[in-house]
PDB file of C-alpha atoms in Angstrom:
ATOM      1  CA  MET A  11     122.398 139.530  35.264  1.00  0.00           C
ATOM      2  CA  ASN A  12     120.305 142.658  35.157  1.00  0.00           C
ATOM      3  CA  LYS A  13     118.450 143.203  38.483  1.00  0.00           C
ATOM      4  CA  VAL A  14     115.076 143.782  36.797  1.00  0.00           C
ATOM      5  CA  LEU A  15     115.465 140.630  34.728  1.00  0.00           C
ATOM      6  CA  ALA A  16     116.542 138.565  37.741  1.00  0.00           C
ATOM      7  CA  ARG A  17     113.539 139.750  39.774  1.00  0.00           C
ATOM      8  CA  TRP A  18     111.193 139.190  36.812  1.00  0.00           C
ATOM      9  CA  ASN A  19     112.490 135.649  36.306  1.00  0.00           C
ATOM     10  CA  ALA A  20     111.411 134.854  39.896  1.00  0.00           C
ATOM     11  CA  LEU A  21     107.800 136.099  39.519  1.00  0.00           C
ATOM     12  CA  ASP A  22     104.878 133.772  38.917  1.00  0.00           C
ATOM     13  CA  SER A  23     103.741 133.599  35.285  1.00  0.00           C
ATOM     14  CA  ALA A  24     100.725 135.902  35.610  1.00  0.00           C
ATOM     15  CA  ASP A  25     102.696 138.620  37.413  1.00  0.00           C
ATOM     16  CA  ALA A  26     105.580 138.311  34.950  1.00  0.00           C
ATOM     17  CA  ALA A  27     103.231 138.707  31.969  1.00  0.00           C
ATOM     18  CA  ARG A  28     101.481 141.671  33.602  1.00  0.00           C
ATOM     19  CA  GLU A  29     104.810 143.384  34.292  1.00  0.00           C
ATOM     20  CA  VAL A  30     106.068 143.237  30.686  1.00  0.00           C
ATOM     21  CA  LEU A  31     102.701 144.002  29.061  1.00  0.00           C
ATOM     22  CA  PRO A  32     103.396 147.795  28.883  1.00  0.00           C
ATOM     23  CA  CYS A  33     106.383 147.039  26.649  1.00  0.00           C
ATOM     24  CA  CYS A  34     104.146 145.722  23.861  1.00  0.00           C
ATOM     25  CA  GLY A  35     100.408 145.805  24.623  1.00  0.00           C
ATOM     26  CA  SER A  36      99.676 142.257  23.427  1.00  0.00           C
ATOM     27  CA  GLN A  37      98.530 139.787  26.087  1.00  0.00           C
ATOM     28  CA  ALA A  38      99.602 136.866  23.874  1.00  0.00           C
ATOM     29  CA  TRP A  39     103.114 138.310  23.547  1.00  0.00           C
ATOM     30  CA  ALA A  40     103.402 139.008  27.291  1.00  0.00           C
ATOM     31  CA  THR A  41     102.153 135.529  28.233  1.00  0.00           C
ATOM     32  CA  ALA A  42     104.483 133.826  25.755  1.00  0.00           C
ATOM     33  CA  LEU A  43     107.474 135.880  26.908  1.00  0.00           C
ATOM     34  CA  ALA A  44     106.758 135.059  30.550  1.00  0.00           C
ATOM     35  CA  ALA A  45     106.552 131.362  29.613  1.00  0.00           C
ATOM     36  CA  GLU A  46     110.116 131.501  28.244  1.00  0.00           C
ATOM     37  CA  ARG A  47     111.621 132.337  31.643  1.00  0.00           C
ATOM     38  CA  PRO A  48     114.174 132.141  32.994  1.00  0.00           C
ATOM     39  CA  ILE A  49     115.834 134.377  30.458  1.00  0.00           C
ATOM     40  CA  ALA A  50     119.559 134.686  31.026  1.00  0.00           C
ATOM     41  CA  ASP A  51     120.388 138.158  29.772  1.00  0.00           C
ATOM     42  CA  GLU A  52     119.256 141.251  27.893  1.00  0.00           C
ATOM     43  CA  PRO A  53     120.272 140.079  24.379  1.00  0.00           C
ATOM     44  CA  SER A  54     118.367 136.827  24.951  1.00  0.00           C
ATOM     45  CA  LEU A  55     115.310 138.758  26.114  1.00  0.00           C
ATOM     46  CA  ILE A  56     115.303 140.867  22.938  1.00  0.00           C
ATOM     47  CA  ARG A  57     115.896 137.840  20.695  1.00  0.00           C
ATOM     48  CA  ILE A  58     113.096 135.824  22.340  1.00  0.00           C
ATOM     49  CA  SER A  59     110.748 138.804  22.307  1.00  0.00           C
ATOM     50  CA  ASN A  60     111.343 139.355  18.582  1.00  0.00           C
ATOM     51  CA  SER A  61     110.802 135.674  17.810  1.00  0.00           C
ATOM     52  CA  ILE A  62     107.536 135.577  19.755  1.00  0.00           C
ATOM     53  CA  TRP A  63     106.280 138.811  18.178  1.00  0.00           C
ATOM     54  CA  LEU A  64     106.913 137.676  14.613  1.00  0.00           C
ATOM     55  CA  ALA A  65     105.103 134.363  15.232  1.00  0.00           C
ATOM     56  CA  LEU A  66     101.934 135.928  16.676  1.00  0.00           C
ATOM     57  CA  PRO A  67      98.686 136.078  14.706  1.00  0.00           C
ATOM     58  CA  GLU A  68      97.369 139.359  13.326  1.00  0.00           C
ATOM     59  CA  GLU A  69      94.829 139.638  16.179  1.00  0.00           C
ATOM     60  CA  ALA A  70      97.659 139.825  18.733  1.00  0.00           C
ATOM     61  CA  TRP A  71      99.399 142.462  16.636  1.00  0.00           C
ATOM     62  CA  GLN A  72      96.170 144.457  16.476  1.00  0.00           C
ATOM     63  CA  GLU A  73      95.828 144.293  20.262  1.00  0.00           C
ATOM     64  CA  ALA A  74      99.298 145.825  20.591  1.00  0.00           C
ATOM     65  CA  PHE A  75      98.495 148.510  17.986  1.00  0.00           C
ATOM     66  CA  ASN A  76      95.312 149.410  19.860  1.00  0.00           C
ATOM     67  CA  SER A  77      97.269 150.039  23.064  1.00  0.00           C
ATOM     68  CA  HIS A  78      98.889 153.125  21.487  1.00  0.00           C
ATOM     69  CA  PRO A  79      97.448 156.612  21.234  1.00  0.00           C
ATOM     70  CA  ARG A  80      97.259 158.074  17.745  1.00  0.00           C
ATOM     71  CA  ILE A  81     100.335 160.049  16.791  1.00  0.00           C
ATOM     72  CA  GLY A  82      99.888 163.487  18.320  1.00  0.00           C
ATOM     73  CA  GLN A  83      97.280 162.373  20.865  1.00  0.00           C
ATOM     74  CA  LYS A  84      97.465 161.135  24.435  1.00  0.00           C
ATOM     75  CA  HIS A  85      94.710 158.504  24.680  1.00  0.00           C
ATOM     76  CA  PRO A  86      94.822 155.035  23.089  1.00  0.00           C
ATOM     77  CA  HIS A  87      92.112 153.299  21.093  1.00  0.00           C
ATOM     78  CA  ALA A  88      91.859 150.585  23.796  1.00  0.00           C
ATOM     79  CA  PRO A  89      92.795 150.420  27.469  1.00  0.00           C
ATOM     80  CA  ALA A  90      96.517 150.700  28.135  1.00  0.00           C
ATOM     81  CA  THR A  91      98.676 150.626  31.223  1.00  0.00           C
ATOM     82  CA  LYS A  92      99.761 153.844  32.898  1.00  0.00           C
ATOM     83  CA  GLU A  93     103.389 153.004  32.140  1.00  0.00           C
ATOM     84  CA  SER A  94     102.641 152.415  28.451  1.00  0.00           C
ATOM     85  CA  LEU A  95     100.882 155.783  28.193  1.00  0.00           C
ATOM     86  CA  SER A  96     103.811 157.506  29.870  1.00  0.00           C
ATOM     87  CA  TRP A  97     106.247 155.899  27.438  1.00  0.00           C
ATOM     88  CA  SER A  98     104.047 156.868  24.473  1.00  0.00           C
ATOM     89  CA  SER A  99     104.098 160.499  25.602  1.00  0.00           C
ATOM     90  CA  GLU A 100     107.889 160.447  25.824  1.00  0.00           C
ATOM     91  CA  GLU A 101     108.236 158.726  22.435  1.00  0.00           C
ATOM     92  CA  GLN A 102     105.904 161.228  20.771  1.00  0.00           C
ATOM     93  CA  ARG A 103     107.281 164.285  22.549  1.00  0.00           C
ATOM     94  CA  ALA A 104     108.246 166.088  19.320  1.00  0.00           C
ATOM     95  CA  VAL A 105     104.776 165.575  17.854  1.00  0.00           C
ATOM     96  CA  LEU A 106     102.948 166.713  20.965  1.00  0.00           C
ATOM     97  CA  PHE A 107     104.744 170.063  20.688  1.00  0.00           C
ATOM     98  CA  ALA A 108     104.531 170.466  16.909  1.00  0.00           C
ATOM     99  CA  ASP A 109     103.242 173.694  15.375  1.00  0.00           C
ATOM    100  CA  SER A 110      99.514 173.852  14.673  1.00  0.00           C
ATOM    101  CA  GLN A 111      99.906 173.429  10.904  1.00  0.00           C
ATOM    102  CA  THR A 112     101.905 170.216  11.309  1.00  0.00           C
ATOM    103  CA  ARG A 113      99.507 168.900  13.947  1.00  0.00           C
ATOM    104  CA  LEU A 114      96.550 169.498  11.616  1.00  0.00           C
ATOM    105  CA  ALA A 115      98.376 167.761   8.763  1.00  0.00           C
ATOM    106  CA  LEU A 116      99.108 164.785  11.049  1.00  0.00           C
ATOM    107  CA  GLU A 117      95.473 164.617  12.190  1.00  0.00           C
ATOM    108  CA  GLU A 118      94.261 164.578   8.585  1.00  0.00           C
ATOM    109  CA  ALA A 119      96.870 162.013   7.520  1.00  0.00           C
ATOM    110  CA  ASN A 120      95.953 159.841  10.535  1.00  0.00           C
ATOM    111  CA  ARG A 121      92.277 159.938   9.478  1.00  0.00           C
ATOM    112  CA  ARG A 122      93.133 158.939   5.915  1.00  0.00           C
ATOM    113  CA  TYR A 123      95.390 156.144   7.159  1.00  0.00           C
ATOM    114  CA  GLU A 124      92.671 154.770   9.443  1.00  0.00           C
ATOM    115  CA  GLN A 125      90.101 154.903   6.628  1.00  0.00           C
ATOM    116  CA  THR A 126      92.493 153.081   4.312  1.00  0.00           C
ATOM    117  CA  PHE A 127      93.912 150.440   6.666  1.00  0.00           C
ATOM    118  CA  GLY A 128      91.317 150.183   9.444  1.00  0.00           C
ATOM    119  CA  ARG A 129      93.749 150.787  12.310  1.00  0.00           C
ATOM    120  CA  ILE A 130      95.848 153.581  13.757  1.00  0.00           C
ATOM    121  CA  PHE A 131      99.216 154.463  12.257  1.00  0.00           C
ATOM    122  CA  ILE A 132     102.056 152.810  14.180  1.00  0.00           C
ATOM    123  CA  VAL A 133     105.569 154.200  13.962  1.00  0.00           C
ATOM    124  CA  SER A 134     108.535 154.052  16.265  1.00  0.00           C
ATOM    125  CA  ALA A 135     108.439 157.788  16.972  1.00  0.00           C
ATOM    126  CA  ALA A 136     111.342 158.019  19.423  1.00  0.00           C
ATOM    127  CA  GLY A 137     113.946 160.436  18.102  1.00  0.00           C
ATOM    128  CA  LYS A 138     111.835 161.564  15.155  1.00  0.00           C
ATOM    129  CA  ASN A 139     110.419 165.059  14.725  1.00  0.00           C
ATOM    130  CA  SER A 140     106.871 165.754  13.616  1.00  0.00           C
ATOM    131  CA  ALA A 141     107.859 166.483   9.991  1.00  0.00           C
ATOM    132  CA  GLU A 142     109.696 163.141   9.746  1.00  0.00           C
ATOM    133  CA  ILE A 143     106.716 161.281  11.164  1.00  0.00           C
ATOM    134  CA  LEU A 144     104.337 163.023   8.780  1.00  0.00           C
ATOM    135  CA  ALA A 145     106.582 162.114   5.827  1.00  0.00           C
ATOM    136  CA  ILE A 146     106.720 158.469   6.960  1.00  0.00           C
ATOM    137  CA  LEU A 147     102.946 158.375   7.352  1.00  0.00           C
ATOM    138  CA  GLN A 148     102.402 159.860   3.888  1.00  0.00           C
ATOM    139  CA  SER A 149     104.891 157.442   2.349  1.00  0.00           C
ATOM    140  CA  ARG A 150     103.297 154.408   3.973  1.00  0.00           C
ATOM    141  CA  MET A 151      99.903 155.411   2.582  1.00  0.00           C
ATOM    142  CA  GLN A 152     101.274 154.076  -0.739  1.00  0.00           C
ATOM    143  CA  ASN A 153     101.564 150.539   0.674  1.00  0.00           C
ATOM    144  CA  ASP A 154      99.075 147.794  -0.066  1.00  0.00           C
ATOM    145  CA  ALA A 155      97.291 146.312   2.976  1.00  0.00           C
ATOM    146  CA  ALA A 156      99.597 143.297   3.413  1.00  0.00           C
ATOM    147  CA  THR A 157     102.781 145.357   3.097  1.00  0.00           C
ATOM    148  CA  GLU A 158     101.472 147.945   5.526  1.00  0.00           C
ATOM    149  CA  LEU A 159     100.494 145.306   8.088  1.00  0.00           C
ATOM    150  CA  ARG A 160     104.043 143.926   7.999  1.00  0.00           C
ATOM    151  CA  GLU A 161     105.467 147.470   8.309  1.00  0.00           C
ATOM    152  CA  ALA A 162     103.189 148.265  11.273  1.00  0.00           C
ATOM    153  CA  ALA A 163     104.249 144.988  12.919  1.00  0.00           C
ATOM    154  CA  GLU A 164     107.912 145.876  12.355  1.00  0.00           C
ATOM    155  CA  GLN A 165     107.396 149.328  13.877  1.00  0.00           C
ATOM    156  CA  GLN A 166     105.691 147.715  16.892  1.00  0.00           C
ATOM    157  CA  ARG A 167     108.624 145.290  17.214  1.00  0.00           C
ATOM    158  CA  GLN A 168     111.000 148.254  17.324  1.00  0.00           C
ATOM    159  CA  ILE A 169     108.829 150.043  19.914  1.00  0.00           C
ATOM    160  CA  THR A 170     108.738 146.883  22.026  1.00  0.00           C
ATOM    161  CA  GLN A 171     112.511 146.572  21.875  1.00  0.00           C
ATOM    162  CA  LEU A 172     112.972 150.195  22.991  1.00  0.00           C
ATOM    163  CA  ARG A 173     110.497 149.696  25.821  1.00  0.00           C
ATOM    164  CA  LEU A 174     112.088 146.455  26.975  1.00  0.00           C
ATOM    165  CA  ASN A 175     115.411 148.262  27.219  1.00  0.00           C
ATOM    166  CA  ARG A 176     113.730 151.104  29.143  1.00  0.00           C
ATOM    167  CA  TRP A 177     112.023 148.571  31.455  1.00  0.00           C
ATOM    168  CA  LEU A 178     115.359 146.826  32.141  1.00  0.00           C
ATOM    169  CA  GLU A 179     116.815 150.186  33.218  1.00  0.00           C
ATOM    170  CA  SER A 180     113.890 151.001  35.511  1.00  0.00           C
ATOM    171  CA  ILE A 181     115.708 150.224  38.770  1.00  0.00           C
TER     172      ILE A 181
END
């Protein structure tokens, strides 16, 4: 068993939820995941995490969305853990160093997205360059509200999965 997972399984519920919170940003998700312990292995952790995430209400999804900085920025809409902010910076590395024209286009597209959908744009940015992210953002502006909510939730699920894997490798 992974050392991080073994140690986490032994924590009390509140500490276990607090420790995984940076992986998602939703208190409901973190509490539910901690309640599923002991979790035997990494594939089980990902499977359980995904199941919990997909069953959460929209308010819990929104809490997770709010824990992210806007694409191209460093500060989230709501309080976030130091570890979550560090991971966001790494995931958005290509955007943070984009040329000024692309950054301006992303800022404008972010504003339009927020006006249309009432929340920040969520995308699993790891491994994507700024032009790819801008194209994804522009494409998703064509979605209706329900479709876009499901897409944002799917992107958050992917981010959570990446962060859980990163967390498991942290020792």
